[in-house]
mmCIF file of N, CA, C and O in Angstrom:
data_model
loop_
_atom_site.group_PDB
_atom_site.id
_atom_site.type_symbol
_atom_site.label_atom_id
_atom_site.label_comp_id
_atom_site.label_asym_id
_atom_site.label_seq_id
_atom_site.Cartn_x
_atom_site.Cartn_y
_atom_site.Cartn_z
ATOM 1 N N MET O 1 -18.476 14.152 11.585
ATOM 2 C CA MET O 1 -17.248 13.547 11.114
ATOM 3 C C MET O 1 -16.634 12.757 12.254
ATOM 4 O O MET O 1 -16.433 13.270 13.342
ATOM 5 N N GLN O 2 -16.372 11.495 12.012
ATOM 6 C CA GLN O 2 -15.831 10.628 13.040
ATOM 7 C C GLN O 2 -14.310 10.559 12.922
ATOM 8 O O GLN O 2 -13.766 10.629 11.838
ATOM 9 N N GLY O 3 -13.605 10.399 14.043
ATOM 10 C CA GLY O 3 -12.153 10.306 14.018
ATOM 11 C C GLY O 3 -11.526 11.667 14.226
ATOM 12 O O GLY O 3 -12.159 12.709 14.088
ATOM 13 N N ARG O 4 -10.252 11.640 14.579
ATOM 14 C CA ARG O 4 -9.563 12.901 14.805
ATOM 15 C C ARG O 4 -9.155 13.536 13.479
ATOM 16 O O ARG O 4 -8.975 12.851 12.483
ATOM 17 N N SER O 5 -9.007 14.842 13.513
ATOM 18 C CA SER O 5 -8.610 15.527 12.284
ATOM 19 C C SER O 5 -7.125 15.309 12.046
ATOM 20 O O SER O 5 -6.353 15.085 12.970
ATOM 21 N N SER O 6 -6.735 15.346 10.798
ATOM 22 C CA SER O 6 -5.352 15.066 10.444
ATOM 23 C C SER O 6 -4.844 16.110 9.473
ATOM 24 O O SER O 6 -5.602 16.670 8.684
ATOM 25 N N ASN O 7 -3.535 16.337 9.534
ATOM 26 C CA ASN O 7 -2.940 17.259 8.586
ATOM 27 C C ASN O 7 -2.438 16.525 7.348
ATOM 28 O O ASN O 7 -1.876 17.127 6.454
ATOM 29 N N ILE O 8 -2.646 15.218 7.290
ATOM 30 C CA ILE O 8 -2.254 14.420 6.127
ATOM 31 C C ILE O 8 -3.411 14.435 5.132
ATOM 32 O O ILE O 8 -4.492 13.939 5.426
ATOM 33 N N GLN O 9 -3.186 15.009 3.974
ATOM 34 C CA GLN O 9 -4.193 15.069 2.919
ATOM 35 C C GLN O 9 -3.685 14.301 1.709
ATOM 36 O O GLN O 9 -2.678 14.680 1.117
ATOM 37 N N VAL O 10 -4.378 13.243 1.353
ATOM 38 C CA VAL O 10 -3.964 12.421 0.221
ATOM 39 C C VAL O 10 -4.668 12.930 -1.027
ATOM 40 O O VAL O 10 -5.891 12.996 -1.082
ATOM 41 N N GLU O 11 -3.868 13.306 -2.012
ATOM 42 C CA GLU O 11 -4.384 13.724 -3.318
ATOM 43 C C GLU O 11 -3.653 12.925 -4.373
ATOM 44 O O GLU O 11 -2.470 12.614 -4.219
ATOM 45 N N MET O 12 -4.356 12.592 -5.445
ATOM 46 C CA MET O 12 -3.720 11.805 -6.498
ATOM 47 C C MET O 12 -4.176 12.273 -7.864
ATOM 48 O O MET O 12 -5.231 12.884 -8.011
ATOM 49 N N THR O 13 -3.351 11.944 -8.837
ATOM 50 C CA THR O 13 -3.680 12.260 -10.223
ATOM 51 C C THR O 13 -4.612 11.184 -10.766
ATOM 52 O O THR O 13 -4.765 10.114 -10.162
ATOM 53 N N GLY O 14 -5.195 11.451 -11.896
ATOM 54 C CA GLY O 14 -6.051 10.468 -12.545
ATOM 55 C C GLY O 14 -5.283 9.220 -12.940
ATOM 56 O O GLY O 14 -5.802 8.099 -12.857
ATOM 57 N N GLU O 15 -4.043 9.405 -13.338
ATOM 58 C CA GLU O 15 -3.201 8.265 -13.719
ATOM 59 C C GLU O 15 -2.922 7.368 -12.511
ATOM 60 O O GLU O 15 -2.997 6.142 -12.610
ATOM 61 N N GLN O 16 -2.614 7.984 -11.362
ATOM 62 C CA GLN O 16 -2.378 7.204 -10.151
ATOM 63 C C GLN O 16 -3.634 6.449 -9.737
ATOM 64 O O GLN O 16 -3.573 5.287 -9.334
ATOM 65 N N GLN O 17 -4.773 7.101 -9.862
ATOM 66 C CA GLN O 17 -6.037 6.465 -9.515
ATOM 67 C C GLN O 17 -6.310 5.267 -10.424
ATOM 68 O O GLN O 17 -6.756 4.219 -9.966
ATOM 69 N N ASP O 18 -6.007 5.406 -11.699
ATOM 70 C CA ASP O 18 -6.187 4.294 -12.637
ATOM 71 C C ASP O 18 -5.301 3.106 -12.278
ATOM 72 O O ASP O 18 -5.735 1.959 -12.342
ATOM 73 N N VAL O 19 -4.060 3.386 -11.883
ATOM 74 C CA VAL O 19 -3.133 2.318 -11.511
ATOM 75 C C VAL O 19 -3.647 1.578 -10.280
ATOM 76 O O VAL O 19 -3.682 0.341 -10.249
ATOM 77 N N LEU O 20 -4.068 2.325 -9.255
ATOM 78 C CA LEU O 20 -4.553 1.688 -8.025
ATOM 79 C C LEU O 20 -5.829 0.886 -8.281
ATOM 80 O O LEU O 20 -5.986 -0.217 -7.754
ATOM 81 N N ASN O 21 -6.720 1.410 -9.097
ATOM 82 C CA ASN O 21 -7.933 0.668 -9.438
ATOM 83 C C ASN O 21 -7.616 -0.601 -10.224
ATOM 84 O O ASN O 21 -8.265 -1.629 -10.038
ATOM 85 N N SER O 22 -6.612 -0.546 -11.090
ATOM 86 C CA SER O 22 -6.238 -1.745 -11.848
ATOM 87 C C SER O 22 -5.660 -2.808 -10.922
ATOM 88 O O SER O 22 -5.875 -4.001 -11.129
ATOM 89 N N TRP O 23 -4.931 -2.390 -9.877
ATOM 90 C CA TRP O 23 -4.424 -3.356 -8.892
ATOM 91 C C TRP O 23 -5.583 -4.068 -8.203
ATOM 92 O O TRP O 23 -5.514 -5.262 -7.945
ATOM 93 N N LEU O 24 -6.648 -3.334 -7.902
ATOM 94 C CA LEU O 24 -7.788 -3.934 -7.204
ATOM 95 C C LEU O 24 -8.557 -4.893 -8.100
ATOM 96 O O LEU O 24 -9.159 -5.852 -7.608
ATOM 97 N N ARG O 25 -8.548 -4.670 -9.403
ATOM 98 C CA ARG O 25 -9.259 -5.555 -10.330
ATOM 99 C C ARG O 25 -8.506 -6.848 -10.609
ATOM 100 O O ARG O 25 -9.118 -7.864 -10.928
ATOM 101 N N LYS O 26 -7.179 -6.810 -10.502
ATOM 102 C CA LYS O 26 -6.372 -7.993 -10.810
ATOM 103 C C LYS O 26 -6.447 -9.005 -9.675
ATOM 104 O O LYS O 26 -6.324 -8.652 -8.502
ATOM 105 N N SER O 27 -6.588 -10.264 -10.015
ATOM 106 C CA SER O 27 -6.606 -11.313 -8.989
ATOM 107 C C SER O 27 -5.199 -11.712 -8.577
ATOM 108 O O SER O 27 -5.023 -12.435 -7.599
ATOM 109 N N THR O 28 -4.180 -11.250 -9.300
ATOM 110 C CA THR O 28 -2.796 -11.613 -8.983
ATOM 111 C C THR O 28 -2.091 -10.576 -8.103
ATOM 112 O O THR O 28 -0.947 -10.797 -7.734
ATOM 113 N N THR O 29 -2.768 -9.493 -7.761
ATOM 114 C CA THR O 29 -2.175 -8.475 -6.899
ATOM 115 C C THR O 29 -2.032 -9.035 -5.489
ATOM 116 O O THR O 29 -2.991 -9.588 -4.954
ATOM 117 N N PRO O 30 -0.845 -8.919 -4.881
ATOM 118 C CA PRO O 30 -0.688 -9.385 -3.496
ATOM 119 C C PRO O 30 -1.683 -8.692 -2.560
ATOM 120 O O PRO O 30 -2.027 -7.521 -2.755
ATOM 121 N N VAL O 31 -2.148 -9.421 -1.554
ATOM 122 C CA VAL O 31 -3.192 -8.920 -0.664
ATOM 123 C C VAL O 31 -2.769 -7.623 0.030
ATOM 124 O O VAL O 31 -3.552 -6.677 0.115
ATOM 125 N N GLY O 32 -1.545 -7.567 0.517
ATOM 126 C CA GLY O 32 -1.084 -6.368 1.211
ATOM 127 C C GLY O 32 -1.091 -5.146 0.315
ATOM 128 O O GLY O 32 -1.504 -4.052 0.723
ATOM 129 N N LEU O 33 -0.658 -5.324 -0.913
ATOM 130 C CA LEU O 33 -0.639 -4.217 -1.870
ATOM 131 C C LEU O 33 -2.060 -3.769 -2.205
ATOM 132 O O LEU O 33 -2.336 -2.575 -2.324
ATOM 133 N N ALA O 34 -2.978 -4.728 -2.321
ATOM 134 C CA ALA O 34 -4.374 -4.387 -2.601
ATOM 135 C C ALA O 34 -4.997 -3.616 -1.434
ATOM 136 O O ALA O 34 -5.751 -2.660 -1.649
ATOM 137 N N LYS O 35 -4.670 -4.006 -0.207
ATOM 138 C CA LYS O 35 -5.186 -3.286 0.960
ATOM 139 C C LYS O 35 -4.685 -1.852 0.972
ATOM 140 O O LYS O 35 -5.442 -0.923 1.259
ATOM 141 N N ARG O 36 -3.410 -1.678 0.669
ATOM 142 C CA ARG O 36 -2.840 -0.322 0.647
ATOM 143 C C ARG O 36 -3.488 0.517 -0.444
ATOM 144 O O ARG O 36 -3.782 1.696 -0.239
ATOM 145 N N ALA O 37 -3.711 -0.083 -1.607
ATOM 146 C CA ALA O 37 -4.348 0.642 -2.709
ATOM 147 C C ALA O 37 -5.758 1.070 -2.320
ATOM 148 O O ALA O 37 -6.155 2.221 -2.551
ATOM 149 N N ARG O 38 -6.524 0.152 -1.715
ATOM 150 C CA ARG O 38 -7.894 0.469 -1.292
ATOM 151 C C ARG O 38 -7.868 1.603 -0.265
ATOM 152 O O ARG O 38 -8.663 2.536 -0.340
ATOM 153 N N ALA O 39 -6.929 1.544 0.677
ATOM 154 C CA ALA O 39 -6.846 2.571 1.715
ATOM 155 C C ALA O 39 -6.534 3.937 1.116
ATOM 156 O O ALA O 39 -7.164 4.938 1.470
ATOM 157 N N ILE O 40 -5.582 3.986 0.210
ATOM 158 C CA ILE O 40 -5.204 5.268 -0.398
ATOM 159 C C ILE O 40 -6.355 5.827 -1.220
ATOM 160 O O ILE O 40 -6.629 7.036 -1.190
ATOM 161 N N LEU O 41 -7.057 4.975 -1.942
ATOM 162 C CA LEU O 41 -8.211 5.439 -2.718
ATOM 163 C C LEU O 41 -9.300 6.002 -1.806
ATOM 164 O O LEU O 41 -9.918 7.025 -2.113
ATOM 165 N N MET O 42 -9.534 5.337 -0.681
ATOM 166 C CA MET O 42 -10.547 5.827 0.257
ATOM 167 C C MET O 42 -10.133 7.169 0.856
ATOM 168 O O MET O 42 -10.958 8.082 0.976
ATOM 169 N N LEU O 43 -8.864 7.288 1.241
ATOM 170 C CA LEU O 43 -8.387 8.550 1.819
ATOM 171 C C LEU O 43 -8.462 9.685 0.802
ATOM 172 O O LEU O 43 -8.814 10.814 1.149
ATOM 173 N N ALA O 44 -8.134 9.387 -0.441
ATOM 174 C CA ALA O 44 -8.180 10.418 -1.484
ATOM 175 C C ALA O 44 -9.610 10.877 -1.757
ATOM 176 O O ALA O 44 -9.828 12.021 -2.169
ATOM 177 N N SER O 45 -10.579 9.984 -1.504
ATOM 178 C CA SER O 45 -11.980 10.368 -1.727
ATOM 179 C C SER O 45 -12.563 11.108 -0.529
ATOM 180 O O SER O 45 -13.737 11.472 -0.536
ATOM 181 N N GLY O 46 -11.746 11.332 0.523
ATOM 182 C CA GLY O 46 -12.194 12.132 1.655
ATOM 183 C C GLY O 46 -12.585 11.334 2.883
ATOM 184 O O GLY O 46 -13.084 11.904 3.857
ATOM 185 N N GLU O 47 -12.387 10.043 2.876
ATOM 186 C CA GLU O 47 -12.737 9.203 4.030
ATOM 187 C C GLU O 47 -11.752 9.447 5.167
ATOM 188 O O GLU O 47 -10.605 9.817 4.943
ATOM 189 N N THR O 48 -12.181 9.220 6.400
ATOM 190 C CA THR O 48 -11.317 9.422 7.556
ATOM 191 C C THR O 48 -10.380 8.229 7.729
ATOM 192 O O THR O 48 -10.637 7.136 7.223
ATOM 193 N N PHE O 49 -9.312 8.448 8.487
ATOM 194 C CA PHE O 49 -8.366 7.371 8.770
ATOM 195 C C PHE O 49 -9.033 6.273 9.585
ATOM 196 O O PHE O 49 -8.791 5.092 9.376
ATOM 197 N N CYS O 50 -9.884 6.668 10.521
ATOM 198 C CA CYS O 50 -10.565 5.704 11.387
ATOM 199 C C CYS O 50 -11.461 4.771 10.566
ATOM 200 O O CYS O 50 -11.386 3.543 10.693
ATOM 201 N N LYS O 51 -12.289 5.337 9.726
ATOM 202 C CA LYS O 51 -13.214 4.540 8.921
ATOM 203 C C LYS O 51 -12.453 3.694 7.896
ATOM 204 O O LYS O 51 -12.795 2.540 7.632
ATOM 205 N N THR O 52 -11.402 4.256 7.325
ATOM 206 C CA THR O 52 -10.586 3.527 6.357
ATOM 207 C C THR O 52 -9.930 2.328 7.009
ATOM 208 O O THR O 52 -9.922 1.231 6.451
ATOM 209 N N SER O 53 -9.395 2.512 8.206
ATOM 210 C CA SER O 53 -8.725 1.400 8.880
ATOM 211 C C SER O 53 -9.707 0.290 9.217
ATOM 212 O O SER O 53 -9.371 -0.889 9.113
ATOM 213 N N GLN O 54 -10.923 0.636 9.587
ATOM 214 C CA GLN O 54 -11.935 -0.377 9.875
ATOM 215 C C GLN O 54 -12.322 -1.146 8.613
ATOM 216 O O GLN O 54 -12.462 -2.365 8.636
ATOM 217 N N TYR O 55 -12.492 -0.445 7.514
ATOM 218 C CA TYR O 55 -12.920 -1.080 6.266
ATOM 219 C C TYR O 55 -11.830 -1.972 5.682
ATOM 220 O O TYR O 55 -12.096 -3.081 5.229
ATOM 221 N N VAL O 56 -10.603 -1.486 5.699
ATOM 222 C CA VAL O 56 -9.501 -2.201 5.065
ATOM 223 C C VAL O 56 -8.980 -3.323 5.958
ATOM 224 O O VAL O 56 -8.455 -4.317 5.470
ATOM 225 N N GLY O 57 -9.109 -3.163 7.270
ATOM 226 C CA GLY O 57 -8.627 -4.185 8.183
ATOM 227 C C GLY O 57 -7.170 -3.996 8.575
ATOM 228 O O GLY O 57 -6.463 -4.960 8.854
ATOM 229 N N MET O 58 -6.729 -2.765 8.596
ATOM 230 C CA MET O 58 -5.376 -2.425 9.029
ATOM 231 C C MET O 58 -5.493 -1.429 10.179
ATOM 232 O O MET O 58 -6.512 -0.750 10.307
ATOM 233 N N GLY O 59 -4.458 -1.348 10.988
ATOM 234 C CA GLY O 59 -4.448 -0.375 12.068
ATOM 235 C C GLY O 59 -4.356 1.042 11.526
ATOM 236 O O GLY O 59 -3.777 1.284 10.458
ATOM 237 N N GLU O 60 -4.913 1.959 12.270
ATOM 238 C CA GLU O 60 -4.888 3.361 11.835
ATOM 239 C C GLU O 60 -3.457 3.868 11.711
ATOM 240 O O GLU O 60 -3.137 4.647 10.825
ATOM 241 N N ARG O 61 -2.589 3.397 12.593
ATOM 242 C CA ARG O 61 -1.177 3.787 12.544
ATOM 243 C C ARG O 61 -0.544 3.380 11.215
ATOM 244 O O ARG O 61 0.225 4.126 10.606
ATOM 245 N N HIS O 62 -0.879 2.182 10.745
ATOM 246 C CA HIS O 62 -0.322 1.699 9.483
ATOM 247 C C HIS O 62 -0.907 2.455 8.286
ATOM 248 O O HIS O 62 -0.206 2.728 7.310
ATOM 249 N N ILE O 63 -2.170 2.785 8.374
ATOM 250 C CA ILE O 63 -2.802 3.575 7.304
ATOM 251 C C ILE O 63 -2.081 4.917 7.168
ATOM 252 O O ILE O 63 -1.782 5.368 6.063
ATOM 253 N N ARG O 64 -1.781 5.538 8.294
ATOM 254 C CA ARG O 64 -1.077 6.823 8.266
ATOM 255 C C ARG O 64 0.329 6.668 7.672
ATOM 256 O O ARG O 64 0.790 7.504 6.914
ATOM 257 N N LYS O 65 0.996 5.566 8.028
ATOM 258 C CA LYS O 65 2.347 5.320 7.496
ATOM 259 C C LYS O 65 2.307 5.208 5.975
ATOM 260 O O LYS O 65 3.109 5.836 5.268
ATOM 261 N N TRP O 66 1.365 4.414 5.449
ATOM 262 C CA TRP O 66 1.289 4.224 3.998
ATOM 263 C C TRP O 66 0.839 5.496 3.298
ATOM 264 O O TRP O 66 1.272 5.778 2.180
ATOM 265 N N ALA O 67 -0.012 6.286 3.950
ATOM 266 C CA ALA O 67 -0.437 7.565 3.359
ATOM 267 C C ALA O 67 0.754 8.509 3.224
ATOM 268 O O ALA O 67 0.936 9.150 2.182
ATOM 269 N N ARG O 68 1.589 8.571 4.271
ATOM 270 C CA ARG O 68 2.786 9.427 4.197
ATOM 271 C C ARG O 68 3.726 8.950 3.098
ATOM 272 O O ARG O 68 4.296 9.755 2.358
ATOM 273 N N ARG O 69 3.904 7.633 2.998
ATOM 274 C CA ARG O 69 4.788 7.102 1.962
ATOM 275 C C ARG O 69 4.237 7.403 0.566
ATOM 276 O O ARG O 69 5.000 7.713 -0.346
ATOM 277 N N PHE O 70 2.925 7.323 0.394
ATOM 278 C CA PHE O 70 2.325 7.643 -0.899
ATOM 279 C C PHE O 70 2.528 9.115 -1.236
ATOM 280 O O PHE O 70 2.839 9.463 -2.378
ATOM 281 N N ILE O 71 2.357 9.983 -0.251
ATOM 282 C CA ILE O 71 2.533 11.413 -0.491
ATOM 283 C C ILE O 71 3.979 11.718 -0.877
ATOM 284 O O ILE O 71 4.239 12.506 -1.784
ATOM 285 N N GLU O 72 4.926 11.072 -0.214
ATOM 286 C CA GLU O 72 6.345 11.326 -0.478
ATOM 287 C C GLU O 72 6.841 10.676 -1.768
ATOM 288 O O GLU O 72 7.576 11.285 -2.538
ATOM 289 N N LEU O 73 6.459 9.409 -2.003
ATOM 290 C CA LEU O 73 7.041 8.636 -3.098
ATOM 291 C C LEU O 73 6.076 8.284 -4.225
ATOM 292 O O LEU O 73 6.487 7.711 -5.232
ATOM 293 N N GLY O 74 4.807 8.572 -4.048
ATOM 294 C CA GLY O 74 3.824 8.210 -5.066
ATOM 295 C C GLY O 74 3.526 6.709 -5.037
ATOM 296 O O GLY O 74 3.607 6.071 -3.994
ATOM 297 N N ILE O 75 3.212 6.152 -6.191
ATOM 298 C CA ILE O 75 2.858 4.736 -6.310
ATOM 299 C C ILE O 75 3.977 3.843 -5.776
ATOM 300 O O ILE O 75 3.717 2.831 -5.124
ATOM 301 N N GLU O 76 5.211 4.208 -6.028
ATOM 302 C CA GLU O 76 6.354 3.388 -5.590
ATOM 303 C C GLU O 76 6.389 3.240 -4.068
ATOM 304 O O GLU O 76 6.921 2.249 -3.556
ATOM 305 N N GLY O 77 5.839 4.180 -3.346
ATOM 306 C CA GLY O 77 5.833 4.127 -1.894
ATOM 307 C C GLY O 77 4.929 3.060 -1.318
ATOM 308 O O GLY O 77 5.019 2.738 -0.137
ATOM 309 N N LEU O 78 4.047 2.496 -2.131
ATOM 310 C CA LEU O 78 3.122 1.477 -1.642
ATOM 311 C C LEU O 78 3.697 0.063 -1.709
ATOM 312 O O LEU O 78 3.127 -0.860 -1.137
ATOM 313 N N TYR O 79 4.801 -0.103 -2.407
ATOM 314 C CA TYR O 79 5.423 -1.426 -2.484
ATOM 315 C C TYR O 79 6.169 -1.719 -1.190
ATOM 316 O O TYR O 79 6.632 -0.811 -0.506
ATOM 317 N N ASP O 80 6.298 -3.003 -0.870
ATOM 318 C CA ASP O 80 7.081 -3.413 0.293
ATOM 319 C C ASP O 80 8.535 -3.030 0.076
ATOM 320 O O ASP O 80 9.062 -3.171 -1.022
ATOM 321 N N GLY O 81 9.169 -2.596 1.140
ATOM 322 C CA GLY O 81 10.585 -2.262 1.077
ATOM 323 C C GLY O 81 11.437 -3.508 1.214
ATOM 324 O O GLY O 81 10.953 -4.604 1.506
ATOM 325 N N LYS O 82 12.706 -3.343 0.992
ATOM 326 C CA LYS O 82 13.639 -4.446 1.136
ATOM 327 C C LYS O 82 13.741 -4.797 2.615
ATOM 328 O O LYS O 82 13.854 -3.922 3.462
ATOM 329 N N ARG O 83 13.710 -6.083 2.913
ATOM 330 C CA ARG O 83 13.755 -6.534 4.298
ATOM 331 C C ARG O 83 15.128 -7.100 4.617
ATOM 332 O O ARG O 83 15.773 -7.685 3.758
ATOM 333 N N PRO O 84 15.550 -6.942 5.864
ATOM 334 C CA PRO O 84 16.837 -7.510 6.251
ATOM 335 C C PRO O 84 16.726 -9.028 6.354
ATOM 336 O O PRO O 84 15.650 -9.581 6.524
ATOM 337 N N GLY O 85 17.836 -9.677 6.244
ATOM 338 C CA GLY O 85 17.836 -11.130 6.380
ATOM 339 C C GLY O 85 19.077 -11.738 5.775
ATOM 340 O O GLY O 85 19.902 -11.062 5.144
ATOM 341 N N ARG O 86 19.183 -13.010 5.951
ATOM 342 C CA ARG O 86 20.324 -13.734 5.439
ATOM 343 C C ARG O 86 20.243 -13.804 3.921
ATOM 344 O O ARG O 86 19.190 -14.104 3.361
ATOM 345 N N PRO O 87 21.356 -13.557 3.239
ATOM 346 C CA PRO O 87 21.335 -13.665 1.778
ATOM 347 C C PRO O 87 21.163 -15.131 1.366
ATOM 348 O O PRO O 87 21.531 -16.040 2.117
ATOM 349 N N PRO O 88 20.608 -15.396 0.198
ATOM 350 C CA PRO O 88 20.413 -16.779 -0.235
ATOM 351 C C PRO O 88 21.743 -17.510 -0.389
ATOM 352 O O PRO O 88 22.751 -16.921 -0.798
ATOM 353 N N VAL O 89 21.732 -18.800 -0.080
ATOM 354 C CA VAL O 89 22.941 -19.607 -0.169
ATOM 355 C C VAL O 89 23.252 -19.929 -1.626
ATOM 356 O O VAL O 89 24.398 -19.896 -2.053
ATOM 357 N N PHE O 90 22.219 -20.253 -2.390
ATOM 358 C CA PHE O 90 22.396 -20.591 -3.795
ATOM 359 C C PHE O 90 21.704 -19.539 -4.656
ATOM 360 O O PHE O 90 20.601 -19.128 -4.351
ATOM 361 N N SER O 91 22.359 -19.165 -5.727
ATOM 362 C CA SER O 91 21.734 -18.208 -6.630
ATOM 363 C C SER O 91 20.689 -18.945 -7.475
ATOM 364 O O SER O 91 20.801 -20.140 -7.697
ATOM 365 N N PRO O 92 19.664 -18.240 -7.931
ATOM 366 C CA PRO O 92 18.644 -18.899 -8.752
ATOM 367 C C PRO O 92 19.203 -19.551 -10.013
ATOM 368 O O PRO O 92 18.705 -20.567 -10.479
ATOM 369 N N SER O 93 20.299 -18.998 -10.577
ATOM 370 C CA SER O 93 20.855 -19.564 -11.813
ATOM 371 C C SER O 93 21.643 -20.840 -11.562
ATOM 372 O O SER O 93 21.855 -21.640 -12.475
ATOM 373 N N SER O 94 22.080 -21.086 -10.329
ATOM 374 C CA SER O 94 22.876 -22.292 -10.064
ATOM 375 C C SER O 94 22.009 -23.452 -9.588
ATOM 376 O O SER O 94 22.527 -24.506 -9.272
ATOM 377 N N ARG O 95 20.702 -23.264 -9.561
ATOM 378 C CA ARG O 95 19.786 -24.298 -9.108
ATOM 379 C C ARG O 95 19.771 -25.454 -10.104
ATOM 380 O O ARG O 95 19.700 -25.250 -11.310
ATOM 381 N N ILE O 96 19.841 -26.665 -9.602
ATOM 382 C CA ILE O 96 19.838 -27.860 -10.466
ATOM 383 C C ILE O 96 18.420 -28.412 -10.505
ATOM 384 O O ILE O 96 17.798 -28.637 -9.474
ATOM 385 N N VAL O 97 17.916 -28.609 -11.703
ATOM 386 C CA VAL O 97 16.592 -29.162 -11.889
ATOM 387 C C VAL O 97 16.726 -30.643 -12.150
ATOM 388 O O VAL O 97 17.394 -31.063 -13.082
ATOM 389 N N SER O 98 16.101 -31.447 -11.286
ATOM 390 C CA SER O 98 16.164 -32.884 -11.479
ATOM 391 C C SER O 98 15.082 -33.314 -12.452
ATOM 392 O O SER O 98 13.987 -32.773 -12.475
ATOM 393 N N GLY O 99 15.367 -34.275 -13.254
ATOM 394 C CA GLY O 99 14.366 -34.620 -14.251
ATOM 395 C C GLY O 99 14.344 -35.997 -14.649
ATOM 396 O O GLY O 99 14.604 -37.005 -14.653
#
């Protein structure tokens, strides 16, 4: 077994597995979300963090972060969180369409 041992064990229900697999089949799934789904599926099948990070192309530290979020929050934990930043100047409804 390659890689260090971890106390993080990813387990999922059949429904969660179906959702993650459907994300991987869709061509409209954002790349980051697809990478996280692939990583979680690999970890749930017993793969190590080291091998998963190499296959998915993410750092092992990030794989561990997403695994913890999945364990705590489930599928919702794999989505990007709200980011800080300047609020939009114009609301989408006040946008003028030229024609």
